[in-house]
Each structure stands twice: as structure tokens, then as C-alpha cells.
Coordinates of C-alpha atoms and ligand atoms in Angstrom, one line a residue:
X6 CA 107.0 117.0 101.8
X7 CA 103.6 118.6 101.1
X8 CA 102.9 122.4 100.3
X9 CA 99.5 121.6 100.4
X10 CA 96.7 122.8 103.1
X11 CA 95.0 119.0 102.5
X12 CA 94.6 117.5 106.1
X13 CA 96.6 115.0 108.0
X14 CA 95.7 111.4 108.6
X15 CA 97.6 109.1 110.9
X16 CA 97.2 105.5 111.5
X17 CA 98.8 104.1 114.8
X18 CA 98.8 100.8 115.0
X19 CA 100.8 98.0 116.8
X20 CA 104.2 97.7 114.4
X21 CA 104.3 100.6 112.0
X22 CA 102.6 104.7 113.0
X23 CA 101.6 105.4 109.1
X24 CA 100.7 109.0 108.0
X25 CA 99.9 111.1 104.5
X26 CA 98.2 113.7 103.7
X27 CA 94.8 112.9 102.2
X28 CA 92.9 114.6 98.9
X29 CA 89.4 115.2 100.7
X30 CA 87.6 115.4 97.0
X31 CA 89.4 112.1 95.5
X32 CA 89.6 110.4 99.0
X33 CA 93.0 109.6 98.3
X34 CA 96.7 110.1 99.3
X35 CA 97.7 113.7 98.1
X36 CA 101.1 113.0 99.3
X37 CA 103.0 109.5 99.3
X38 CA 102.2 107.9 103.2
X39 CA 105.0 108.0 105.5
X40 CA 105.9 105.5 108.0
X41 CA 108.2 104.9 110.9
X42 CA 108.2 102.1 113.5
X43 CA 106.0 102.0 116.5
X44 CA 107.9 102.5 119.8
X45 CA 108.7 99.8 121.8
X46 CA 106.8 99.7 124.4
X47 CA 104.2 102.1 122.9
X48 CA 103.6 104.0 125.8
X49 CA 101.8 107.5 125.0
X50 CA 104.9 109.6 125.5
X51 CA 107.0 107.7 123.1
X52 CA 104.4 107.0 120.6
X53 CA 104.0 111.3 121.2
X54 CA 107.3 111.9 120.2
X55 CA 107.4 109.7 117.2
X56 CA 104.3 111.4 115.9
X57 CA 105.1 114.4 116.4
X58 CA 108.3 113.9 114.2
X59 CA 106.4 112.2 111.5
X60 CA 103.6 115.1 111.4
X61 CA 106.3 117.9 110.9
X62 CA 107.5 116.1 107.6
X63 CA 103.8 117.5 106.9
X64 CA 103.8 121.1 106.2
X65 CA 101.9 123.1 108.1
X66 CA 100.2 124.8 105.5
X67 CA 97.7 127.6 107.3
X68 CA 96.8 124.9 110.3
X69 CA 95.5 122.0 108.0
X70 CA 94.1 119.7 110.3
X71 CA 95.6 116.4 112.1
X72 CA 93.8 113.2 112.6
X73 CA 95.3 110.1 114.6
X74 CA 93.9 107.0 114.7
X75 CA 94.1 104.8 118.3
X76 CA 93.0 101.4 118.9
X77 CA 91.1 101.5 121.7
X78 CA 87.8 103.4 123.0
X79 CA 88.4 107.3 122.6
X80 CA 85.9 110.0 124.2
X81 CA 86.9 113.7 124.1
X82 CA 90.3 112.4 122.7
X83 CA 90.8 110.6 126.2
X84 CA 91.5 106.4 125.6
X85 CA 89.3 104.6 128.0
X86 CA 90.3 101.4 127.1
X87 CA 93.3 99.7 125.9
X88 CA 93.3 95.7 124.7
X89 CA 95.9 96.1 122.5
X90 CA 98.0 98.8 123.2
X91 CA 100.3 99.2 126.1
X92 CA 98.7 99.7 129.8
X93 CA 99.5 103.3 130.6
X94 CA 97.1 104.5 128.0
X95 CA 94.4 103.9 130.1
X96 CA 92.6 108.0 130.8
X97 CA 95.3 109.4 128.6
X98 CA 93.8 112.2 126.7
X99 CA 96.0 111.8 123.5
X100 CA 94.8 114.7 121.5
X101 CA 96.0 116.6 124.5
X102 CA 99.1 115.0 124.6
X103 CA 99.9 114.8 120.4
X104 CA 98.5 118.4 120.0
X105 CA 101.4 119.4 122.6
X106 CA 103.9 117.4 121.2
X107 CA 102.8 117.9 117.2
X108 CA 102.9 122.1 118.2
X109 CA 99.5 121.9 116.5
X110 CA 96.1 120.7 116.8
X111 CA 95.2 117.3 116.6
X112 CA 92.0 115.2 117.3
X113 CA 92.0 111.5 117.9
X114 CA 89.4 109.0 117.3
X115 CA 88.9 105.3 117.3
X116 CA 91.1 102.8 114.1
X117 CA 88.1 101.0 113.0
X118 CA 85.8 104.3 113.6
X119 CA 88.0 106.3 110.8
X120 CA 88.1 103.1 108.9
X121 CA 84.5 102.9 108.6
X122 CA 84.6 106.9 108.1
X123 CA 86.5 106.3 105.0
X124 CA 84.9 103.6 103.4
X125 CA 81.3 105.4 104.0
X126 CA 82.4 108.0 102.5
X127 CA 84.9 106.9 99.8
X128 CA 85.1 103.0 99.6
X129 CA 82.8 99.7 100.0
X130 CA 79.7 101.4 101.7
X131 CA 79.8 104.4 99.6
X132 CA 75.7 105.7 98.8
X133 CA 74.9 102.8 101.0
X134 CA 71.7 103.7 103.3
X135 CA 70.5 102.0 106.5
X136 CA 73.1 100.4 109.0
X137 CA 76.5 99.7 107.6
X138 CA 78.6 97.5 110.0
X139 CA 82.7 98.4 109.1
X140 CA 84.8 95.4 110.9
X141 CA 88.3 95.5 110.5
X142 CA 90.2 92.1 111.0
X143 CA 93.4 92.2 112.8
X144 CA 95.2 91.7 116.0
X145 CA 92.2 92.5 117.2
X146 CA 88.5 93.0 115.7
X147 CA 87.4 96.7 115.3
X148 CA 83.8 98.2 114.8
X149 CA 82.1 101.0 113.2
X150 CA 78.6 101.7 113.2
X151 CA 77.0 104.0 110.6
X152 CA 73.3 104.9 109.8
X153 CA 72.8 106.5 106.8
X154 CA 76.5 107.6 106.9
X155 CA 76.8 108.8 110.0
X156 CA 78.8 107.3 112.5
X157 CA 77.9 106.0 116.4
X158 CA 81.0 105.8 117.6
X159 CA 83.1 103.5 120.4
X160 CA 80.9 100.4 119.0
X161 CA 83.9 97.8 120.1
X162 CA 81.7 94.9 118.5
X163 CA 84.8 93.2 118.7
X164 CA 84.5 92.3 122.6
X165 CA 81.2 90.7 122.0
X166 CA 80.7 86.7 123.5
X167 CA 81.1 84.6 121.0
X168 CA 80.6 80.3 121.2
X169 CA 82.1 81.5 125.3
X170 CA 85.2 82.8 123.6
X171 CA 85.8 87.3 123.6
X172 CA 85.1 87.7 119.5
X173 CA 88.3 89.1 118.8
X174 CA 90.2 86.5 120.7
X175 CA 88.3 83.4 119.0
X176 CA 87.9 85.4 115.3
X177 CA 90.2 87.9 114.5
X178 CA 92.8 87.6 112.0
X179 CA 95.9 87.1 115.1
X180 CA 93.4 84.1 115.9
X181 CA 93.9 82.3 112.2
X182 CA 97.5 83.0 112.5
X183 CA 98.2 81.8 116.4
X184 CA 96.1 79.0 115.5
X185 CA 97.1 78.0 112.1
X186 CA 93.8 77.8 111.1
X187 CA 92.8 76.9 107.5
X188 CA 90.0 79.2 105.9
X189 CA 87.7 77.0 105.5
X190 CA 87.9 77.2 109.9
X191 CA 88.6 80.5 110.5
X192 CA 85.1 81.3 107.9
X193 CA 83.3 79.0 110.7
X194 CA 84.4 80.7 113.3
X195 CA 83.6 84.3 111.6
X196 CA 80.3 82.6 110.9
X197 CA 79.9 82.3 114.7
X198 CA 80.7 86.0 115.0
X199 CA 79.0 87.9 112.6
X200 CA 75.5 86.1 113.1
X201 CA 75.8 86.9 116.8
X202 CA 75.9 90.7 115.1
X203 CA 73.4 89.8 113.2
X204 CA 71.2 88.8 115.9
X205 CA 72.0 91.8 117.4
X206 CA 71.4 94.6 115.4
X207 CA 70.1 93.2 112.5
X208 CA 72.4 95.7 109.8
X209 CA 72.3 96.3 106.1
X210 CA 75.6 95.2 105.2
X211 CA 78.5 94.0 106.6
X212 CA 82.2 95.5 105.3
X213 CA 85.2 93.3 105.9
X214 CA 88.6 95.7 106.4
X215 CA 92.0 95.3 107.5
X216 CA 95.3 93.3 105.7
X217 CA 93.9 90.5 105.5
X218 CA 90.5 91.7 103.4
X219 CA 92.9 91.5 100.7
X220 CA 92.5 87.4 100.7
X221 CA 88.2 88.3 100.8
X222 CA 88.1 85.6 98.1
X223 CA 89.4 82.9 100.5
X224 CA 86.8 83.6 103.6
X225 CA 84.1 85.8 102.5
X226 CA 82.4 83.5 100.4
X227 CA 82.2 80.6 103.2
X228 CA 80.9 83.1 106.0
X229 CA 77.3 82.0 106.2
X230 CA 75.0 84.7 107.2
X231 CA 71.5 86.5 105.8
X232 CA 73.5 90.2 105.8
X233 CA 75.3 90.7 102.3
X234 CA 78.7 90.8 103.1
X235 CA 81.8 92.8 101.0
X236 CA 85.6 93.3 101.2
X237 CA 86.8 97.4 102.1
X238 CA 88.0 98.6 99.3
X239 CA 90.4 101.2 101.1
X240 CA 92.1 98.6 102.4
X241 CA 95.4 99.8 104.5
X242 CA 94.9 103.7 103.8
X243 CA 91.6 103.6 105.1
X244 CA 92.6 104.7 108.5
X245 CA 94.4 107.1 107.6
X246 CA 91.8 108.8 105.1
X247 CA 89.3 108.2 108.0
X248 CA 91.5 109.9 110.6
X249 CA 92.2 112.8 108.0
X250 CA 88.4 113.4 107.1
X251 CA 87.6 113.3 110.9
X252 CA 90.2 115.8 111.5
X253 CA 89.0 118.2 108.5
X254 CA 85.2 117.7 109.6
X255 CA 85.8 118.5 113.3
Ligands
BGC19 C1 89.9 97.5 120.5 C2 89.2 98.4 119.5 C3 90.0 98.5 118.2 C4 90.2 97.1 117.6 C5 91.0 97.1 116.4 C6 90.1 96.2 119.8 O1 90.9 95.3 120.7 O2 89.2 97.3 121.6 O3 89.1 99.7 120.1 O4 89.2 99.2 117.3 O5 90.9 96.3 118.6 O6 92.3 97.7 116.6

């Protein structure tokens, strides 16, 4: 329980819906993160409900901001697309639909957006000038775009052709895992991947997120590319610092 007016993050992702309040000065937790499962399927109505209990564990300290994290494209808190995440959230506008449920207000913006968010602000790319590139390897493979700190959001670099394979289906993390790849592998195909970004948009540095940036020391080193490339520091909260900061700045 929190008695403080510190904002809201919440990460949604495919197993667990994650939330804490966040420490906007320290760009930390201020309270410990809270978790329940995601709902089975996740449509928006269930995933709603569950959020909405999960937020009111949160005090609601003088309206402190809520921030929700979804993995898909979101304009306007409307999802436009949905690769990962169940069918009927196609045109849902979930800050809509979680400010109803949540009784309060609640903006909603892309995962890998708020990751790169946090780690601009607080983590890897902290200071850093020029074109930062945030990717977060996972199920899938999230983007975040950020020129001198600010963010272009919906950048879904993760649906870029790659060797005639979708880049997230051919590179992500899910693909080592289906695939049993060894690292040594996988770091080819991620070669593959981040030199067609390269090609591309030609950025200032690359920052590897999600779980399994916590191995970096395995892959990193064998991805062979001009861009200097780093591990997130944030790691697994950075979604939910992102999401909270997004909320707070909004
Ligand atoms: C989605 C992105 C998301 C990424 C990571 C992709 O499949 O299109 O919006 O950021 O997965 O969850």
C-alpha cells in the first residue's frame, strides 16, 4: 500500500500485468511492484478488470497519475495493432476502457516506448545525445526511437524484413528459445537484424532490454555491427518506470 502521490506505472505483458509506484527523482520503485497473472485469454475487458484491481492496491493519493504499458501500436490510447496480444484489441481505445474500469485516469502507451522512456531518462542511454535505438528482446521485438531524449513513438522496428524472415519472428528472444538456438546463432541472426537498422537509420547507439539482456555477456559481444551497442540497465522495471513517467509527464 502507498500513501504516496508518486505516479503509477503498469507493465502488461503476455504472462504476468506488473505494477508499482515509481520515485520520479530516483527513477525507482517507491513502493515494492505488484503482480498478478495475465487473464486468459487477455481480451481488453478481462485484462480491464484485473488492472483495475491491481491499481486500487495503489492509493489514490490527490489523482497521482496511471500509466499502462500495451504491446502493440497505441495512438490516442487506441491499439491499432495487436501481434502478440489477443485479436479483439484491435481499435480498442484502452485508456478509455482502464480509466473506466481503474475509476481514474489512465493513459496508455506502447512496452518498448516506456522502456526506452525509462532508460533515456534513468538507465543505459542516460545524457546520451543523437538517436538512441531502445530494443527490447522478447516474445516479440519492441522499438523506441529517441533523438536527444525525446521519443518518436509507434517505431515497431521489430516488423522490419530481415534475411526474408519478419525480425521479431527470425530474432527475438521466443526465436532462441523455439529454436533452441546456441548464442553464438542467435548473435548471427541479431547481427542480421540490427545492421538492417543500421542501414536504415544509421543511430548513435543501440540499447539491448528485456529478460534476457540480463545474459548481454553471452550475445552482445558476438553481434557485429559499426553502432556501439549496450545492455538496459532497468532491466524488468523499466516498463513500468517508463509507463509511470509517461503518465506523470502527460
Ligand atoms: C509489437 C510491438 C511491441 C513488441 C514487444 C511487437 O510484436 O508489435 O508493439 O512493442 O512486440 O512487445
Amino acid at each position: 500500500m502507498s500513501s504516496s502521490p508518486h505516479p503509477v506505472g503498469v507493465d502488461f505483458g503476455g504472462s504476468g500485468i506488473k505494477g508499482a509506484t515509481v520515485d520520479l527523482e530516483r527513477g525507482d520503485f517507491a513502493t515494492d511492484r505488484v503482480r498478478v497473472e495475465t487473464p486468459q485469454p487477455s481480451t481488453p475487458e478481462a485484462v480491464a478488470e484485473v488492472l483495475a484491481e491491481l491499481v486500487s492496491t495503489f492509493d489514490d493519493d490527490g489523482g497521482s497519475p496511471v500509466g499502462v504499458t500495451v504491446p502493440g501500436v497505441v495512438r490516442n490510447g487506441v491499439v491499432s495493432t495487436a501481434a502478440n496480444i489477443h485479436d479483439s484489441w484491435l481499435g480498442v481505445d484502452a485508456a478509455a476502457l482502464f480509466s473506466r474500469a481503474a475509476g481514474r485516469p489512465v493513459v496508455a502507451l506502447n512496452d518498448a516506448d516506456a522502456a526506452g522512456l525509462a532508460e533515456s531518462r534513468y538507465g543505459a542511454a542516460r545524457g546520451q545525445r543523437g538517436l538512441v535505438i531502445v530494443t527490447t528482446l522478447g516474445t516479440g521485438i519492441g522499438s523506441a526511437l529517441l533523438l536527444d531524449g525525446v521519443l518518436l513513438p509507434n517505431s515497431e522496428l521489430g516488423h522490419l524484413e530481415v534475411d526474408g524472415h519478419v525480425g521479431e519472428k527470425y530474432a527475438a528472444n521466443s526465436a532462441r528459445e523455439t529454436h533452441d538456438l546456441a548464442w553464438d546463432e542467435w548473435a548471427d541472426r541479431l547481427t542480421s537484424y540490427y545492421r538492417m537498422v543500421e542501414r536504415l537509420l544509421t543511430p548513435d547507439l543501440f540499447v539491448v532490454g528485456g529478460g534476457v539482456s540480463k545474459h548481454a555477456d553471452k550475445f552482445l559481444p558476438m553481434i557485429d555491427i559499426s553502432t556501439p551497442i549496450i545492455p538496459a540497465l532497468l532491466r524488468n522495471k523499466a516498463g513500468i518506470i517508463g509507463a509511470a513517467l509517461h503518465a506523470a509527464s502527460g
